[in-house]
Tab-separated table of C-alpha atoms in Angstrom:
chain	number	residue	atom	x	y	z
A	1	UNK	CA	-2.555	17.984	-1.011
A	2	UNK	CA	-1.142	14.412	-1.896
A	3	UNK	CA	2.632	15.847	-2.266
A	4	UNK	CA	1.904	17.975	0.901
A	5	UNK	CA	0.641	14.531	2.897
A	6	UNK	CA	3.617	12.979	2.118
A	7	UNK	CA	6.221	15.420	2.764
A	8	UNK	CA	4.804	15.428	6.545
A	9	UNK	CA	5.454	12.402	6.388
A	10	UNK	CA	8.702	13.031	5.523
A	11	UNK	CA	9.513	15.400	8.199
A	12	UNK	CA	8.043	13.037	10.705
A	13	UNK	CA	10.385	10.132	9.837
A	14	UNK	CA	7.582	7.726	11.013
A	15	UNK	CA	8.753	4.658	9.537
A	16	UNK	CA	12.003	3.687	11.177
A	17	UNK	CA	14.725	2.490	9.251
A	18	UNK	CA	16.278	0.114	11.449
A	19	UNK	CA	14.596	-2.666	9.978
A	20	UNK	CA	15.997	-5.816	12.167
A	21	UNK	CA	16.066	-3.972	15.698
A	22	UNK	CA	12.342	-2.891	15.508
A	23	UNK	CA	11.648	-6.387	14.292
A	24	UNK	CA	13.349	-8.006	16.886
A	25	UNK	CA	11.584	-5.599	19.035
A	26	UNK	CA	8.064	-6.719	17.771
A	27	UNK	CA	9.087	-10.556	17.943
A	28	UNK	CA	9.827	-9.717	21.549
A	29	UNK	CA	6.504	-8.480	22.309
A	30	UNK	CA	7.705	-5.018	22.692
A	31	UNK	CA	6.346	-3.232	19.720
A	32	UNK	CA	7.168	0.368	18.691
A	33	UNK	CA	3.802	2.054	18.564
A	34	UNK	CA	5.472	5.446	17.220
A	35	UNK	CA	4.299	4.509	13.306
A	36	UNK	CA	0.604	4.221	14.683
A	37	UNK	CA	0.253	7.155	17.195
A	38	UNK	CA	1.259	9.201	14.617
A	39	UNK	CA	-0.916	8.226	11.918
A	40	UNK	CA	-3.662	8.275	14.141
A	41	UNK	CA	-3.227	11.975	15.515
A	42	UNK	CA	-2.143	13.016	11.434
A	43	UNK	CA	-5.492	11.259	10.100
A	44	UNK	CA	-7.418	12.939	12.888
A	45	UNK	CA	-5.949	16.414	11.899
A	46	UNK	CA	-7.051	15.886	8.604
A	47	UNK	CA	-10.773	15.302	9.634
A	48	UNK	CA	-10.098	11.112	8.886
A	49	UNK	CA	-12.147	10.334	12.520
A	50	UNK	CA	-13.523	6.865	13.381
A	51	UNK	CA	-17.073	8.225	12.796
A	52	UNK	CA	-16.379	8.781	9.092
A	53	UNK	CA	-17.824	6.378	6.843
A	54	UNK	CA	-17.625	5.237	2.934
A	55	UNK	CA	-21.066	6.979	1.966
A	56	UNK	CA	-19.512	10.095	3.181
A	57	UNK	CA	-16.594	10.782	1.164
A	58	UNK	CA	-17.749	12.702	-2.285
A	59	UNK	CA	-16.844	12.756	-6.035
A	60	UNK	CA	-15.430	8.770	-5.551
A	61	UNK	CA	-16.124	5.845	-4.830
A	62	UNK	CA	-13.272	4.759	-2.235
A	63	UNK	CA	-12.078	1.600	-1.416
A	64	UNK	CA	-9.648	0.461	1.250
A	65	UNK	CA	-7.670	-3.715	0.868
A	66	UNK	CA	-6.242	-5.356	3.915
A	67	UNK	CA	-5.235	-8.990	4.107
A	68	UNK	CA	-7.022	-11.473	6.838
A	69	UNK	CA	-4.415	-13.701	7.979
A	70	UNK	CA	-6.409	-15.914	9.634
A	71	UNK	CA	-8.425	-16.893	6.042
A	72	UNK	CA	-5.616	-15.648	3.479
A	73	UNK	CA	-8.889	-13.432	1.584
A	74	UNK	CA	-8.499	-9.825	0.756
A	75	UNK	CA	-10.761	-7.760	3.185
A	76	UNK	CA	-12.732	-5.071	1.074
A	77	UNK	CA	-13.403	-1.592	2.851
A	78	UNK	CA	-15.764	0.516	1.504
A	79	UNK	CA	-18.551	-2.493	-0.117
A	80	UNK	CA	-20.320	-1.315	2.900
A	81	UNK	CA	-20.739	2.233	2.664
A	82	UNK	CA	-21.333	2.141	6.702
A	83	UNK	CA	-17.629	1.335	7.182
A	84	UNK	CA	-15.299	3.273	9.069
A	85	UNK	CA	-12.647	5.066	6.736
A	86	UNK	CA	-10.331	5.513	9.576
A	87	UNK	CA	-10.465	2.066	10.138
A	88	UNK	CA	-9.782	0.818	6.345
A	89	UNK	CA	-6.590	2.881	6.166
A	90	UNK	CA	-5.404	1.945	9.639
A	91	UNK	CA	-5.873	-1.697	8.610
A	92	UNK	CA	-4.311	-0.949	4.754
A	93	UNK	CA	-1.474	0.256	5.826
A	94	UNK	CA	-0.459	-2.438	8.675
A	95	UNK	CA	2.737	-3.681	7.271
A	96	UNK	CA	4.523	-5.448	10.028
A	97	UNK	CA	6.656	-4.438	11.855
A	98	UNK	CA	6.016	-1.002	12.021
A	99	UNK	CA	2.437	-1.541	12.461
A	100	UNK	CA	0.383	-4.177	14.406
A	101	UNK	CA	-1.838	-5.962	12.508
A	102	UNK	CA	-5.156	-5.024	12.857
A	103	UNK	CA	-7.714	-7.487	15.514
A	104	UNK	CA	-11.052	-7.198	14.890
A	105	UNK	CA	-13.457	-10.667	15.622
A	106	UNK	CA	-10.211	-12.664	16.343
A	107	UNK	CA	-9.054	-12.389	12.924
A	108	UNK	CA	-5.882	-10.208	11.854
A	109	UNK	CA	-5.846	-7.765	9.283
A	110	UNK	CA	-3.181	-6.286	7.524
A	111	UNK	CA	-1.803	-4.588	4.293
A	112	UNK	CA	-3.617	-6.295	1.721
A	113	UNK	CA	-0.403	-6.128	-0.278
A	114	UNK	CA	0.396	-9.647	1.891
A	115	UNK	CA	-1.845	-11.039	-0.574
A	116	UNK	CA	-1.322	-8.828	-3.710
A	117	UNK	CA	0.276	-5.486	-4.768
A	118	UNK	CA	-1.958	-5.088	-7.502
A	119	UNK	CA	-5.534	-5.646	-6.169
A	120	UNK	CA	-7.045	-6.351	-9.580
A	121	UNK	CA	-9.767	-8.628	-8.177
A	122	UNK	CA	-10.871	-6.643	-5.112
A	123	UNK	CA	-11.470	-3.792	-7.836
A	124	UNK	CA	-13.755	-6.032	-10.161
A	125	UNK	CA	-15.884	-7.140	-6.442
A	126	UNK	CA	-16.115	-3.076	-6.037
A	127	UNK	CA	-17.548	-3.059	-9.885
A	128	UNK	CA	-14.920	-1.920	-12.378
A	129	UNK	CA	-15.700	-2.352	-15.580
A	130	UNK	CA	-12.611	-1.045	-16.626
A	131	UNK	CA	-9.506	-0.872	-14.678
A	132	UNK	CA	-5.831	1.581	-14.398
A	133	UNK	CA	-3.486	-0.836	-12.190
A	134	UNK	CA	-0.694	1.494	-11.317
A	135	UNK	CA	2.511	-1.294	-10.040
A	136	UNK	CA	4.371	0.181	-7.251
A	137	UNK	CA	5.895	-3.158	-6.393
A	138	UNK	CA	9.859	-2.657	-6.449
A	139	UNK	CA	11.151	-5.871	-3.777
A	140	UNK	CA	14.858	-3.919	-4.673
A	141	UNK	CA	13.604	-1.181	-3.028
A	142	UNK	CA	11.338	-3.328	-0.091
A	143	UNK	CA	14.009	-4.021	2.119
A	144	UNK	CA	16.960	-1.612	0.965
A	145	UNK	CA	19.510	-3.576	2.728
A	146	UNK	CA	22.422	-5.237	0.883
A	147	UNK	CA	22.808	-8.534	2.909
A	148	UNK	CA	22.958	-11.423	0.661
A	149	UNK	CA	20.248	-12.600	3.373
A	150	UNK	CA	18.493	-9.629	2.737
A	151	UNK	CA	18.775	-10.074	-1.456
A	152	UNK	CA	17.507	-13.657	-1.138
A	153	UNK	CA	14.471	-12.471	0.768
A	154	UNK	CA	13.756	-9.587	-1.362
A	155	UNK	CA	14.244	-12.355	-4.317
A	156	UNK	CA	11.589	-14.481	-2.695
A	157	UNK	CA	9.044	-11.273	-2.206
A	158	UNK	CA	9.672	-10.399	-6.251
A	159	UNK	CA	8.135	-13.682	-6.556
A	160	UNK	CA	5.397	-13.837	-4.751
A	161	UNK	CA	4.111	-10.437	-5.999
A	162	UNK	CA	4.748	-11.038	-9.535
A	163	UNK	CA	3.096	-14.491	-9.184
A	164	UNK	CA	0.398	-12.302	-7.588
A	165	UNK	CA	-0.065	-9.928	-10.486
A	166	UNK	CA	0.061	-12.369	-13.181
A	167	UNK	CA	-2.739	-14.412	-11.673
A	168	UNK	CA	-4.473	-11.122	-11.075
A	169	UNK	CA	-4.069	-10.047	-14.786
A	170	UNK	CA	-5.285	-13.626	-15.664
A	171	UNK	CA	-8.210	-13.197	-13.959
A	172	UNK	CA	-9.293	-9.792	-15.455
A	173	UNK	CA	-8.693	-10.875	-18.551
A	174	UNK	CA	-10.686	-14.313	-18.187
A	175	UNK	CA	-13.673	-11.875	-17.155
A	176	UNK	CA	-13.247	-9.664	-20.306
A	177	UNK	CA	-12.579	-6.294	-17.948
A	178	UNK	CA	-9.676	-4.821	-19.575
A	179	UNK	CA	-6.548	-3.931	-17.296
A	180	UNK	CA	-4.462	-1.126	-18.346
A	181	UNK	CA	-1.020	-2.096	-16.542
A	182	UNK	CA	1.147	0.246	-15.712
A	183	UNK	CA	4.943	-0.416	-13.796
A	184	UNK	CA	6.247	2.535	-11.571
A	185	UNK	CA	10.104	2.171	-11.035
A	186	UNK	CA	12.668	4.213	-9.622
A	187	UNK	CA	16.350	4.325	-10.446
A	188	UNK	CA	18.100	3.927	-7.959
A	189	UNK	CA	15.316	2.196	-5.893
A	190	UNK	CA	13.999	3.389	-2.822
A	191	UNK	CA	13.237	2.025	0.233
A	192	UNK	CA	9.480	1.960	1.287
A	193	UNK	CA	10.527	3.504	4.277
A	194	UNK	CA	12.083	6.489	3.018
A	195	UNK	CA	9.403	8.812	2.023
A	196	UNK	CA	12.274	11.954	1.542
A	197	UNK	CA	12.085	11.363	-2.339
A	198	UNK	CA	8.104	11.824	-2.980
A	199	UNK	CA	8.815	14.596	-5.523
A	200	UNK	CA	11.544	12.532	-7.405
A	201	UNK	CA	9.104	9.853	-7.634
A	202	UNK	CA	6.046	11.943	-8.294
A	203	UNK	CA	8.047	12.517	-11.513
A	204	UNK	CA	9.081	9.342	-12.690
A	205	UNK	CA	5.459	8.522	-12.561
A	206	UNK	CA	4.663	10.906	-14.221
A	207	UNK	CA	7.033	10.523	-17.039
A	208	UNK	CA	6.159	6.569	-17.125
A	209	UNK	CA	2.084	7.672	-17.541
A	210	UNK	CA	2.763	10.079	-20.384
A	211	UNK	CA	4.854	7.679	-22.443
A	212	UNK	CA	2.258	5.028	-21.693
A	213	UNK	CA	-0.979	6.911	-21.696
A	214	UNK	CA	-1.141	7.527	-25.829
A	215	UNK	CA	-0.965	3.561	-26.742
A	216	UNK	CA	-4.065	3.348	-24.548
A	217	UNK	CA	-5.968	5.269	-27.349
A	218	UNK	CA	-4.716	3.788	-30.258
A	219	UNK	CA	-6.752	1.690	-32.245
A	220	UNK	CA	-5.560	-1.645	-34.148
């Protein structure tokens, strides 16, 4: 179902790949609402409506991390089982400037990867005793332009994020929940707009988890 989800997104080419006109585009105040409409009708389709809540999805306990701007705290979806689902992802996934940042009580909410890529902490507040962070983060791959303006920003993102994780390891491990870490990486990267390679990715995570998965077990 997952490799079937992202293959339409695939076919839909919903993220645009011409990073700096659609961002010029949203500075302007003349978004591209394409990403969003589409999502929308495609979480609809899949029975993802605004009247589904937390308590309603079975076998898991689901949550959903967006970023509030306005505070610079990770927003939580899904501690209050009467949240909308619909409205987690929409808000998860707002990574400017294909989508808007989400308003809701004049505060701004948006990918809670603007805060961290490896939401260690929000998973403790959900109760995790024990904890598989898979690390998507690739800032070669975030931009996939080769500008040295583009390289320097990608070089700033890489450390943010890993600045991010490392305080986000530190924490686990200062509360005694263990963290099994594990980095996803592509070679070549690929861009995080580019959704055409899902299976060649599928793959190398899967290769990376079965190499890594065994020293998990072993005892010292």
């Amino acid at each position: 179902m997952l490799e079937q989800a992202y293959q339409e997104v695939a076919d839909a080419h919903v993220l645009d790949p011409r990073l700096a006109r659609i961002t010029l585009r949203a500075l302007s105040g003349r978004p591209n609402n394409h990403a969003s409409r589409w999502v929308k009708e495609f979480l609809n389709s899949k029975g993802v409506t605004p009247d589904l809540h937390f308590d309603q999805v079975p076998h898991a306990r689901l949550g959903l991390i967006g970023a509030d701007l306005n505070t610079g705290q990770p927003v939580i979806y899904g501690q209050d089982p009467s949240q909308s689902v619909f409205e987690g992802i929409m808000a998860s996934i707002a990574i400017p400037p294909w989508f808007t940042p989400l308003k809701k009580e004049g505060h701004y909410i948006m990918d809670g990867g603007a805060l961290s890529n490896l939401p260690v902490e929000p998973a403790m507040a959900l109760g995790a005793t024990e904890i598989i962070a898979l690390d998507l983060d690739d800032p070669e791959g975030m931009l996939g332009v080769g500008i040295s303006q583009g390289q320097h920003l990608e070089k700033l993102v890489s450390s943010v994020t890993r600045r991010h994780a490392s305080l986000e390891l530190a924490l686990a491990a200062a509360r005694s929940v263990p963290v099994q870490y594990l980095m996803l990486k592509s070679s070549p990267p690929v861009p995080i707009w580019d959704f055409s390679k899902h299976r060649e990715l599928s793959q190398v995570g899967y290769e990376t988890a079965s190499r890594a998965i065994p020293g998990w077990f072993q005892t010292t």
